[in-house]
Short mmCIF file of C-alpha atoms in Angstrom, two decimals:
data_model
loop_
_atom_site.label_atom_id
_atom_site.label_comp_id
_atom_site.label_asym_id
_atom_site.label_seq_id
_atom_site.Cartn_x
_atom_site.Cartn_y
_atom_site.Cartn_z
CA MET N 506 -8.31 13.70 -10.28
CA ILE N 507 -8.15 10.26 -9.55
CA ASN N 508 -6.85 7.68 -12.10
CA ILE N 509 -8.03 4.29 -11.91
CA HIS N 510 -6.95 1.61 -14.44
CA LEU N 511 -8.77 -1.91 -14.65
CA CYS N 512 -7.20 -4.70 -13.49
CA THR N 513 -7.71 -8.61 -12.74
CA ASP N 514 -4.65 -8.55 -10.57
CA VAL N 515 -5.89 -9.60 -7.18
CA LYS N 516 -4.02 -7.84 -4.83
CA SER N 517 -4.75 -4.68 -6.96
CA ILE N 518 -8.20 -4.93 -6.69
CA LYS N 519 -7.90 -5.42 -2.95
CA ARG N 520 -6.17 -1.81 -3.29
CA LEU N 521 -8.09 -0.42 -5.43
CA VAL N 522 -11.45 -1.76 -2.79
CA GLU N 523 -9.13 -0.01 0.05
CA LEU N 524 -8.52 2.93 -1.80
CA LEU N 525 -11.94 3.58 -2.14
CA LEU N 526 -13.28 2.97 0.97
CA PHE N 527 -10.74 5.32 2.44
CA LEU N 528 -12.59 8.22 0.29
CA VAL N 529 -15.97 7.24 1.24
CA ILE N 530 -14.48 7.24 5.56
CA PHE N 531 -12.59 10.34 4.64
CA THR N 532 -14.90 12.45 2.92
CA ALA N 533 -17.85 11.29 5.92
CA CYS N 534 -14.77 12.42 8.41
CA GLU N 535 -14.59 15.97 6.93
CA SER N 536 -18.29 16.29 6.65
CA ASP N 537 -19.99 17.71 9.94
CA ASN N 538 -23.69 16.70 8.91
CA ASP N 539 -22.49 13.16 8.74
CA THR N 540 -22.75 11.16 11.95
CA THR N 541 -23.50 7.40 10.20
CA VAL N 542 -19.93 5.99 9.94
CA PRO N 543 -18.71 3.24 11.90
CA PRO N 544 -16.24 4.29 14.49
CA GLU N 545 -14.55 1.25 13.73
CA ASN N 546 -13.77 2.74 10.16
CA SER N 547 -12.64 6.04 10.75
CA ILE N 548 -9.31 7.73 11.21
CA ASN N 549 -9.86 9.14 14.38
CA GLY N 550 -7.43 8.68 17.12
CA PHE N 551 -3.53 8.62 17.27
CA TRP N 552 -0.91 7.89 14.75
CA SER N 553 2.74 7.58 14.35
CA ILE N 554 5.44 7.84 12.50
CA PRO N 555 8.12 6.34 14.62
CA GLU N 556 11.66 7.28 12.43
CA LYS N 557 10.24 10.77 12.81
CA GLY N 558 9.23 10.78 16.03
CA TRP N 559 5.60 12.55 14.63
CA VAL N 560 2.90 11.70 16.36
CA PHE N 561 -0.81 12.83 14.77
CA GLU N 562 -4.20 13.12 16.33
CA PHE N 563 -7.04 12.79 13.67
CA THR N 564 -10.41 14.85 15.02
CA ASP N 565 -14.21 14.94 13.19
CA ASN N 566 -12.72 18.95 13.63
CA LYS N 567 -9.12 19.31 13.70
CA ASN N 568 -6.16 17.22 13.80
CA ILE N 569 -3.05 18.11 15.80
CA PHE N 570 0.65 17.16 14.90
CA TYR N 571 3.11 15.97 18.06
CA ASN N 572 6.39 15.91 18.24
CA THR N 573 7.75 13.48 20.89
CA ASN N 574 11.21 12.60 22.04
CA ALA N 575 12.55 11.27 25.74
CA ALA N 576 12.19 14.26 27.03
CA GLY N 577 8.50 14.47 26.10
CA CYS N 578 5.79 15.68 23.92
CA SER N 579 5.57 19.40 21.55
CA ILE N 580 2.65 20.18 19.63
CA GLN N 581 4.25 21.33 15.67
CA ASN N 582 0.57 22.36 14.10
CA ASP N 583 -2.42 22.57 16.26
CA ASP N 584 -4.97 22.50 13.41
CA PHE N 585 -2.43 20.05 10.79
CA VAL N 586 -3.92 19.59 6.87
CA LEU N 587 -1.91 16.94 5.42
CA GLN N 588 -2.01 18.12 2.50
CA ASP N 589 -0.18 21.42 3.52
CA PHE N 590 2.30 19.78 4.54
CA TYR N 591 4.26 18.97 0.56
CA GLU N 592 0.85 18.38 -0.98
CA PHE N 593 0.43 14.82 0.71
CA ASP N 594 -2.40 12.89 0.45
CA PHE N 595 -3.66 9.31 2.01
CA ASP N 596 -4.10 6.81 -0.21
CA VAL N 597 -4.44 3.80 1.22
CA ILE N 598 -5.90 2.72 4.00
CA ASN N 599 -7.15 -0.59 6.74
CA GLN N 600 -7.96 -0.91 10.37
CA ASN N 601 -3.45 0.11 11.54
CA GLU N 602 -1.53 1.45 8.71
CA LEU N 603 -2.22 4.98 6.56
CA ILE N 604 -0.46 5.59 3.47
CA ALA N 605 0.42 9.10 2.33
CA SER N 606 2.20 10.03 -0.97
CA SER N 607 2.97 13.15 -3.18
CA GLU N 608 4.79 13.33 -6.19
CA LEU N 609 7.20 16.00 -4.73
CA SER N 610 8.13 13.40 -2.31
CA ASP N 611 10.28 10.35 -3.33
CA SER N 612 9.18 7.99 -0.58
CA GLU N 613 6.21 7.27 1.10
CA ILE N 614 5.38 8.13 4.65
CA VAL N 615 3.77 5.01 6.54
CA PHE N 616 1.27 6.17 9.62
CA ILE N 617 1.12 3.80 12.31
CA ARG N 618 -2.21 3.44 14.22
CA LEU N 619 -1.36 3.82 18.16
CA PRO N 620 -3.49 1.50 20.24
CA ASN N 621 -3.76 4.12 23.14
CA GLN N 622 -3.27 7.94 22.98
CA ASN N 623 0.05 8.27 23.56
CA PRO N 624 0.70 8.98 27.33
CA ASP N 625 3.37 11.66 26.62
CA CYS N 626 0.61 13.60 24.70
CA LEU N 627 -1.79 13.73 27.21
CA PRO N 628 -3.31 17.28 27.22
CA ASP N 629 -1.95 18.23 31.03
CA GLN N 630 1.86 15.93 29.70
CA VAL N 631 2.31 18.57 26.73
CA SER N 632 5.06 20.72 27.13
CA ASP N 633 4.36 24.48 26.40
CA THR N 634 6.64 26.20 27.98
CA LYS N 635 9.87 29.07 27.77
CA ASP N 636 11.53 27.22 30.36
CA PRO N 637 14.88 27.20 29.23
CA VAL N 638 15.72 24.08 31.46
CA ILE N 639 12.84 22.09 29.77
CA ASN N 640 13.83 23.54 26.35
CA PHE N 641 17.20 22.56 26.55
CA ASP N 642 15.99 18.83 27.21
CA HIS N 643 13.80 18.44 24.49
CA PHE N 644 16.67 19.75 21.96
CA TRP N 645 19.39 17.74 23.36
CA ASN N 646 17.03 14.72 23.45
CA ILE N 647 15.66 15.61 19.79
CA PHE N 648 19.47 15.24 18.62
CA ASN N 649 20.15 12.27 20.93
CA ASP N 650 16.81 10.31 19.19
CA TYR N 651 16.29 11.47 15.75
CA TYR N 652 20.35 12.58 14.45
CA ALA N 653 22.00 9.85 12.26
CA PHE N 654 25.55 11.10 11.85
CA PHE N 655 27.01 11.75 15.26
CA GLU N 656 29.38 8.43 14.66
CA THR N 657 30.12 9.88 10.98
CA ARG N 658 31.16 13.21 12.56
CA ASN N 659 32.82 11.52 15.33
CA ILE N 660 31.02 13.62 17.58
CA ASP N 661 30.10 11.62 21.56
CA TRP N 662 26.65 13.77 22.21
CA ALA N 663 26.33 12.51 25.79
CA GLN N 664 28.90 14.66 26.86
CA TYR N 665 27.07 17.58 26.03
CA GLU N 666 23.91 16.63 27.98
CA SER N 667 25.42 18.31 31.65
CA LEU N 668 24.79 21.52 29.46
CA ARG N 669 21.52 21.52 30.88
CA ASN N 670 22.78 22.33 34.35
CA GLN N 671 24.30 25.97 33.17
CA VAL N 672 21.36 27.12 30.90
CA THR N 673 19.39 29.96 31.81
CA ALA N 674 17.28 32.27 30.00
CA ASP N 675 19.73 34.78 28.57
CA ASN N 676 22.36 32.20 27.26
CA PHE N 677 19.79 29.26 26.07
CA TYR N 678 20.69 30.33 22.50
CA ASP N 679 24.27 30.61 23.08
CA ILE N 680 24.55 27.01 24.81
CA ILE N 681 22.58 25.17 21.58
CA GLU N 682 24.17 27.69 18.66
CA GLU N 683 27.31 26.28 20.03
CA LEU N 684 26.12 22.29 20.46
CA ALA N 685 24.41 23.06 16.74
CA TYR N 686 28.25 24.79 15.54
CA VAL N 687 29.57 21.11 17.18
CA LEU N 688 28.15 19.04 14.32
CA GLU N 689 29.04 21.25 11.45
CA ASP N 690 26.15 20.16 9.29
CA GLY N 691 24.12 22.17 6.63
CA HIS N 692 20.83 20.78 7.54
CA VAL N 693 21.26 21.59 10.90
CA SER N 694 19.09 24.39 11.82
CA ILE N 695 17.60 26.52 14.83
CA TYR N 696 14.66 29.08 13.94
CA ASP N 697 12.83 31.23 16.35
CA GLU N 698 11.25 33.99 14.73
CA ASP N 699 9.43 35.58 17.89
CA ASN N 700 13.48 36.24 18.72
CA ALA N 701 15.02 36.96 15.89
CA ILE N 702 17.18 33.90 16.13
CA GLU N 703 18.69 32.06 13.26
CA ILE N 704 21.31 29.39 13.33
CA ASN N 705 22.40 27.58 10.67
CA SER N 706 25.17 24.71 12.06
CA GLY N 707 26.49 24.77 8.40
CA ASP N 708 27.84 28.62 7.93
CA PRO N 709 30.92 28.74 9.82
CA LYS N 710 31.93 25.23 7.62
CA LEU N 711 30.84 26.34 4.51
CA PHE N 712 32.65 30.25 4.39
CA ASN N 713 35.84 28.44 5.38
CA ARG N 714 35.79 26.08 2.66
CA LEU N 715 34.89 29.13 0.26
CA ASN N 716 37.34 31.34 2.12
CA ALA N 717 40.21 28.83 1.32
CA ASN N 718 41.03 30.78 -2.19
CA LEU N 719 40.21 33.86 -1.09
CA ASP N 720 41.92 36.96 0.37
CA GLY N 721 41.86 40.82 1.01
CA ASP N 722 38.57 41.80 0.61
CA LEU N 723 37.21 39.22 -1.20
CA ILE N 724 36.93 37.56 2.33
CA ILE N 725 32.93 36.10 2.98
CA GLU N 726 31.93 37.09 6.75
CA ASN N 727 28.68 36.68 6.13
CA GLU N 728 25.86 36.02 3.44
CA GLU N 729 25.60 39.66 2.01
CA ASP N 730 29.83 39.49 1.08
CA PHE N 731 28.74 35.70 -0.42
CA PHE N 732 26.18 36.44 -2.48
CA ASN N 733 28.14 40.08 -3.33
CA LEU N 734 30.49 37.53 -4.88
CA VAL N 735 28.15 34.72 -6.71
CA ASN N 736 26.44 38.00 -8.25
CA GLN N 737 29.87 39.20 -9.85
CA LYS N 738 30.83 35.67 -11.14
CA ALA N 739 27.03 34.81 -12.32
CA THR N 740 27.87 38.54 -14.45
CA THR N 741 31.43 37.06 -15.52
CA ILE N 742 29.40 34.03 -16.91
CA VAL N 743 26.81 35.35 -18.02
CA THR N 744 29.79 38.25 -20.14
CA GLU N 745 32.19 36.73 -20.69
CA TYR N 746 31.54 33.26 -21.73
CA LEU N 747 27.70 33.39 -23.00
CA SER N 748 28.49 36.52 -24.29
CA GLY N 749 25.43 38.19 -23.43
CA GLU N 750 23.50 35.86 -25.25
CA PHE N 751 21.67 33.34 -22.91
CA GLU N 752 17.90 32.67 -21.61
CA ILE N 753 16.66 33.15 -18.16
CA ASP N 754 13.44 31.25 -17.09
CA GLU N 755 10.60 33.71 -15.51
CA ASN N 756 11.92 33.03 -12.30
CA GLU N 757 15.71 33.23 -12.60
CA ASN N 758 16.16 29.47 -11.93
CA VAL N 759 17.24 28.03 -15.08
CA ILE N 760 20.22 30.36 -17.35
CA TRP N 761 20.94 28.28 -20.53
CA GLY N 762 22.94 28.68 -23.93
CA LEU N 763 26.08 28.47 -26.16
CA LEU N 764 29.64 28.77 -25.18
CA ASN N 765 30.64 27.95 -28.59
CA ASP N 766 29.15 26.16 -31.61
CA ASP N 767 29.74 22.66 -29.86
CA VAL N 768 29.30 23.19 -26.23
CA GLY N 769 26.13 24.07 -24.63
CA TYR N 770 25.51 25.55 -21.02
CA VAL N 771 22.86 25.37 -18.61
CA LEU N 772 22.71 26.34 -15.28
CA ILE N 773 21.17 25.28 -12.40
CA SER N 774 20.65 27.51 -9.26
CA THR N 775 17.78 25.65 -7.29
CA MET N 776 15.92 22.75 -7.10
CA GLN N 777 12.56 24.61 -6.25
CA GLY N 778 10.22 27.40 -6.99
CA TYR N 779 9.41 26.54 -10.26
CA GLY N 780 5.77 26.51 -9.91
CA THR N 781 3.49 29.16 -8.63
CA ASN N 782 2.38 26.65 -5.62
CA LEU N 783 3.50 23.35 -4.40
CA SER N 784 0.64 22.02 -6.51
CA ASN N 785 2.00 22.99 -10.01
CA GLU N 786 5.52 22.94 -8.98
CA LEU N 787 6.15 19.71 -10.88
CA SER N 788 4.15 20.33 -13.99
CA SER N 789 5.75 24.08 -14.36
CA LEU N 790 9.80 22.20 -14.07
CA ASN N 791 8.82 19.72 -16.80
CA GLU N 792 7.48 22.88 -18.81
CA LEU N 793 10.67 24.97 -18.45
CA LEU N 794 12.46 21.14 -18.58
CA ASP N 795 10.93 20.82 -22.31
CA THR N 796 11.71 24.38 -23.46
CA VAL N 797 15.52 23.91 -22.34
CA MET N 798 16.10 20.50 -23.99
CA ASP N 799 13.96 21.67 -27.24
CA ASP N 800 16.81 24.48 -27.18
CA ILE N 801 19.89 22.22 -26.39
CA GLU N 802 18.56 19.87 -29.24
CA ALA N 803 17.90 22.55 -31.89
CA SER N 804 21.40 23.85 -31.62
CA GLY N 805 22.79 21.02 -32.30
CA VAL N 806 25.40 20.58 -29.68
CA SER N 807 27.16 17.52 -28.63
CA LYS N 808 28.40 18.50 -25.34
CA LEU N 809 27.52 20.41 -22.31
CA ILE N 810 28.20 21.59 -19.13
CA ILE N 811 25.82 21.58 -15.99
CA ASP N 812 26.82 24.17 -13.50
CA ILE N 813 24.63 23.71 -9.97
CA ARG N 814 27.31 25.09 -8.22
CA PHE N 815 25.19 28.06 -7.23
CA ASN N 816 22.42 25.41 -6.20
CA ASP N 817 20.97 25.88 -2.48
CA GLY N 818 19.02 22.36 -2.66
CA GLY N 819 15.22 22.22 -2.95
CA VAL N 820 12.78 19.58 -3.28
CA ASP N 821 14.38 15.62 -4.01
CA THR N 822 11.72 14.94 -6.64
CA VAL N 823 12.61 18.31 -8.91
CA ALA N 824 16.02 16.87 -8.30
CA LEU N 825 15.34 13.56 -10.17
CA ASN N 826 12.84 15.13 -12.83
CA ILE N 827 15.56 17.01 -14.13
CA ALA N 828 18.55 14.18 -14.01
CA SER N 829 15.76 12.07 -15.87
CA ARG N 830 16.64 14.34 -18.85
CA PHE N 831 20.51 13.28 -19.06
CA ILE N 832 20.07 9.69 -18.63
CA ASP N 833 20.09 7.33 -21.07
CA GLN N 834 19.26 4.50 -19.07
CA GLU N 835 17.24 3.03 -15.97
CA ARG N 836 19.53 2.46 -13.34
CA ILE N 837 19.66 2.42 -9.34
CA SER N 838 20.49 5.74 -8.31
CA TYR N 839 20.45 5.86 -4.90
CA PHE N 840 19.83 3.91 -1.02
CA LYS N 841 17.72 6.43 1.38
CA LYS N 842 17.46 5.04 5.11
CA ALA N 843 16.21 6.94 8.51
CA ARG N 844 17.25 5.97 11.73
CA LEU N 845 14.95 4.45 14.19
CA GLY N 846 16.05 3.76 17.51
CA ASP N 847 19.67 2.27 17.90
CA SER N 848 19.19 0.92 13.95
CA PHE N 849 17.58 2.35 10.61
CA THR N 850 14.36 1.37 8.70
CA GLU N 851 14.90 -0.47 5.48
CA ASN N 852 17.29 0.50 3.00
CA LYS N 853 15.24 1.43 -0.12
CA SER N 854 16.82 1.67 -3.31
CA PHE N 855 15.58 4.16 -6.07
CA SER N 856 16.08 4.34 -9.43
CA VAL N 857 16.07 7.33 -12.34
CA GLY N 858 15.30 6.54 -15.78
CA PRO N 859 14.91 8.93 -19.19
CA SER N 860 12.20 11.09 -19.40
CA GLY N 861 10.62 13.69 -21.70
CA ASN N 862 11.01 14.08 -25.71
CA PHE N 863 14.97 14.42 -26.02
CA GLN N 864 17.63 13.36 -23.45
CA PHE N 865 20.64 14.75 -23.79
CA THR N 866 23.26 11.72 -23.72
CA GLY N 867 26.80 13.34 -24.89
CA ASP N 868 29.73 14.44 -22.74
CA ILE N 869 28.67 15.99 -20.09
CA VAL N 870 30.93 18.14 -17.58
CA LEU N 871 29.50 18.63 -13.82
CA LEU N 872 30.76 21.54 -12.17
CA THR N 873 30.38 21.70 -8.53
CA SER N 874 31.10 23.46 -5.26
CA PRO N 875 30.84 23.86 -1.66
CA PHE N 876 27.51 25.84 -1.71
CA THR N 877 26.26 22.78 -4.02
CA ILE N 878 23.81 21.29 -0.96
CA SER N 879 20.96 18.93 -0.57
CA ALA N 880 18.87 17.94 -3.28
CA ALA N 881 21.29 19.55 -5.66
CA GLU N 882 23.77 16.76 -4.22
CA LEU N 883 21.13 13.87 -4.93
CA PHE N 884 21.22 15.51 -8.17
CA THR N 885 25.04 15.04 -8.51
CA LEU N 886 24.65 11.06 -7.02
CA CYS N 887 21.87 10.19 -9.89
CA LEU N 888 24.81 11.61 -12.55
CA LYS N 889 28.49 11.15 -11.08
CA ASP N 890 28.12 7.49 -12.27
CA VAL N 891 26.88 8.19 -15.56
CA PRO N 892 29.65 6.70 -18.33
CA TYR N 893 29.67 10.44 -20.05
CA VAL N 894 29.53 12.72 -16.87
CA THR N 895 32.56 13.80 -15.56
CA VAL N 896 32.44 15.87 -12.22
CA VAL N 897 34.87 18.86 -12.05
CA GLY N 898 34.99 21.57 -9.18
CA GLU N 899 35.16 21.06 -5.55
CA ASN N 900 33.32 18.79 -3.62
CA THR N 901 29.51 19.39 -2.33
CA ALA N 902 28.83 20.07 0.73
CA GLY N 903 27.70 16.72 2.45
CA ALA N 904 24.82 17.18 3.81
CA PHE N 905 22.14 14.62 2.14
CA SER N 906 19.27 13.85 4.36
CA THR N 907 15.50 15.42 4.33
CA ILE N 908 15.58 18.06 6.74
CA LEU N 909 13.83 16.50 9.95
CA THR N 910 11.89 19.49 11.59
CA HIS N 911 10.57 19.46 15.00
CA ILE N 912 9.50 22.06 17.47
CA LEU N 913 10.40 23.47 21.01
CA PRO N 914 8.13 23.77 23.60
CA ASN N 915 9.12 27.96 23.40
CA GLY N 916 7.86 27.11 19.21
CA ALA N 917 11.55 27.97 18.23
CA GLU N 918 12.04 25.26 15.24
CA VAL N 919 14.94 22.58 14.96
CA GLY N 920 16.21 21.01 11.72
CA LEU N 921 18.28 18.08 11.57
CA SER N 922 19.58 15.14 9.29
CA ASN N 923 18.22 11.74 10.36
CA GLU N 924 18.24 9.69 6.82
CA ILE N 925 21.50 8.31 5.42
CA TYR N 926 21.94 8.70 0.93
CA SER N 927 24.17 6.41 -0.26
CA ASP N 928 24.86 5.47 -3.98
CA ALA N 929 24.39 2.50 -6.07
CA GLN N 930 27.48 0.90 -4.98
CA GLY N 931 27.20 1.60 -0.97
CA ASN N 932 28.58 4.66 -1.04
CA VAL N 933 27.57 7.39 1.85
CA PHE N 934 29.25 10.82 1.07
CA GLU N 935 27.88 12.67 4.14
CA VAL N 936 30.20 15.76 5.53
CA VAL N 937 33.05 14.66 2.84
CA GLY N 938 29.98 15.40 -0.23
CA ILE N 939 30.77 14.25 -3.52
CA GLY N 940 33.66 15.83 -6.17
CA PRO N 941 35.94 14.82 -8.40
CA ASP N 942 37.68 11.98 -9.64
CA HIS N 943 40.73 13.04 -10.58
CA GLN N 944 42.78 15.62 -8.75
CA GLU N 945 43.36 18.12 -12.30
CA ASN N 946 39.62 18.09 -12.02
CA HIS N 947 39.59 19.79 -8.80
CA ILE N 948 38.77 23.45 -8.98
CA PRO N 949 37.96 26.38 -6.69
CA PHE N 950 34.44 27.51 -6.91
CA LEU N 951 35.87 31.18 -5.80
CA SER N 952 39.04 32.31 -6.33
CA THR N 953 41.14 35.88 -6.10
CA GLN N 954 42.88 34.64 -9.32
CA ASP N 955 39.20 34.27 -11.47
CA PHE N 956 37.77 37.83 -9.96
CA GLN N 957 41.16 39.51 -10.97
CA GLU N 958 41.55 38.01 -14.38
CA GLU N 959 37.31 37.95 -14.86
CA LYS N 960 37.36 34.42 -16.02
CA ASP N 961 35.57 31.32 -14.50
CA SER N 962 38.21 28.14 -14.15
CA GLY N 963 35.50 26.25 -14.13
CA ILE N 964 34.52 26.69 -16.88
CA ASP N 965 38.02 26.71 -19.15
CA ARG N 966 38.54 23.40 -17.15
CA ALA N 967 35.10 22.09 -18.41
CA LEU N 968 36.03 23.34 -21.85
CA GLU N 969 39.36 21.61 -21.56
CA ILE N 970 37.94 18.10 -20.99
CA LEU N 971 35.48 18.51 -23.84
CA GLN N 972 37.19 20.15 -26.29
CA ASN N 973 39.48 16.97 -26.11
#
């Protein structure tokens, strides 16, 4: 549904005219039978998103999504549909600029028309090969061109370019895995379904952090070990602290209940997967949030623990919608910019204000852990400076950027960080993460002592703070 509001503002009228023009053009471009659209009004041609290294070729029949870097061009999707990408759709068209937006994104995407076909993306120039040296060149250059945190992570990327001379078909993934692990970035990944390759740059650092307070049989060596401990910890919370009396949504994303007559508890395990598909993600989320908040209001509790220690991130706007239920007034919550060549795009501010019929604005303790990452860290960024919120636990993962994806010529998918998030004061928490302000509130997420005594020291500390 398109909602059109009448207005007399000249710019608004111009925008409305442009939107209506676009809808006519786009519909015509999608029709095989209509050939009356003037060529100058067509969106057909090549369009670029420079900060992402993305090029799009729009045609009457299908659209092609290219990746570009200094080593060349490869195809990410040879039958691209914009709406399939997080429900993005065009809002505005003019001769040289398209703007796409989605309720699942906090930012618009600006497409810039290229005057000529991208010379690297001519049919005979597109890289489509398993040659290990060519794939290494693309891998190294993707990071060299778009990665935002070499300086922050104290990495001299140039020194690794010469590894191309050692690459073979047999050791290709071993070498780029080494480079991925050098970055120690939870948003850097390599995935090749055909070769059963899945490399996550942040895993070694994450396991080291989680193991800091574990010993013996509790030491985490792989994901299965981790999730076994997480399930054990969650069982302790719902049996020992919630006494088996709690609510959980049908997707098992949120658990809520009462710790005592005055303190409520909400565990949010993810920032995605609330709808049956992307189109109803936020409507389903907000329907659930209405239920949770109604229950909190009806309970009469004046204090609350929000637990995101188990939260592996997801969609930024999901995090923002949840945060809005615990905000007392609109305030600038964060800034964001993306790497663009040797500089950055405009550093844009984003605000979050209250929404829903009821917002909880009593004393809140927010529990965080090394597993709290991405959109869950954005949630933390939005709440950490709210005066009635206290952070307890461990520093978050320190990986905020929306993941930029590129495809190597061999078909493998590469994910990397190219955006810098900062708080309202300009502080950047990439690498270090966000944690408690006071040492006494630094409480390990997983510890041998907690498992032996069947307790949760994070919740215990939160209750101490709230009951004082």
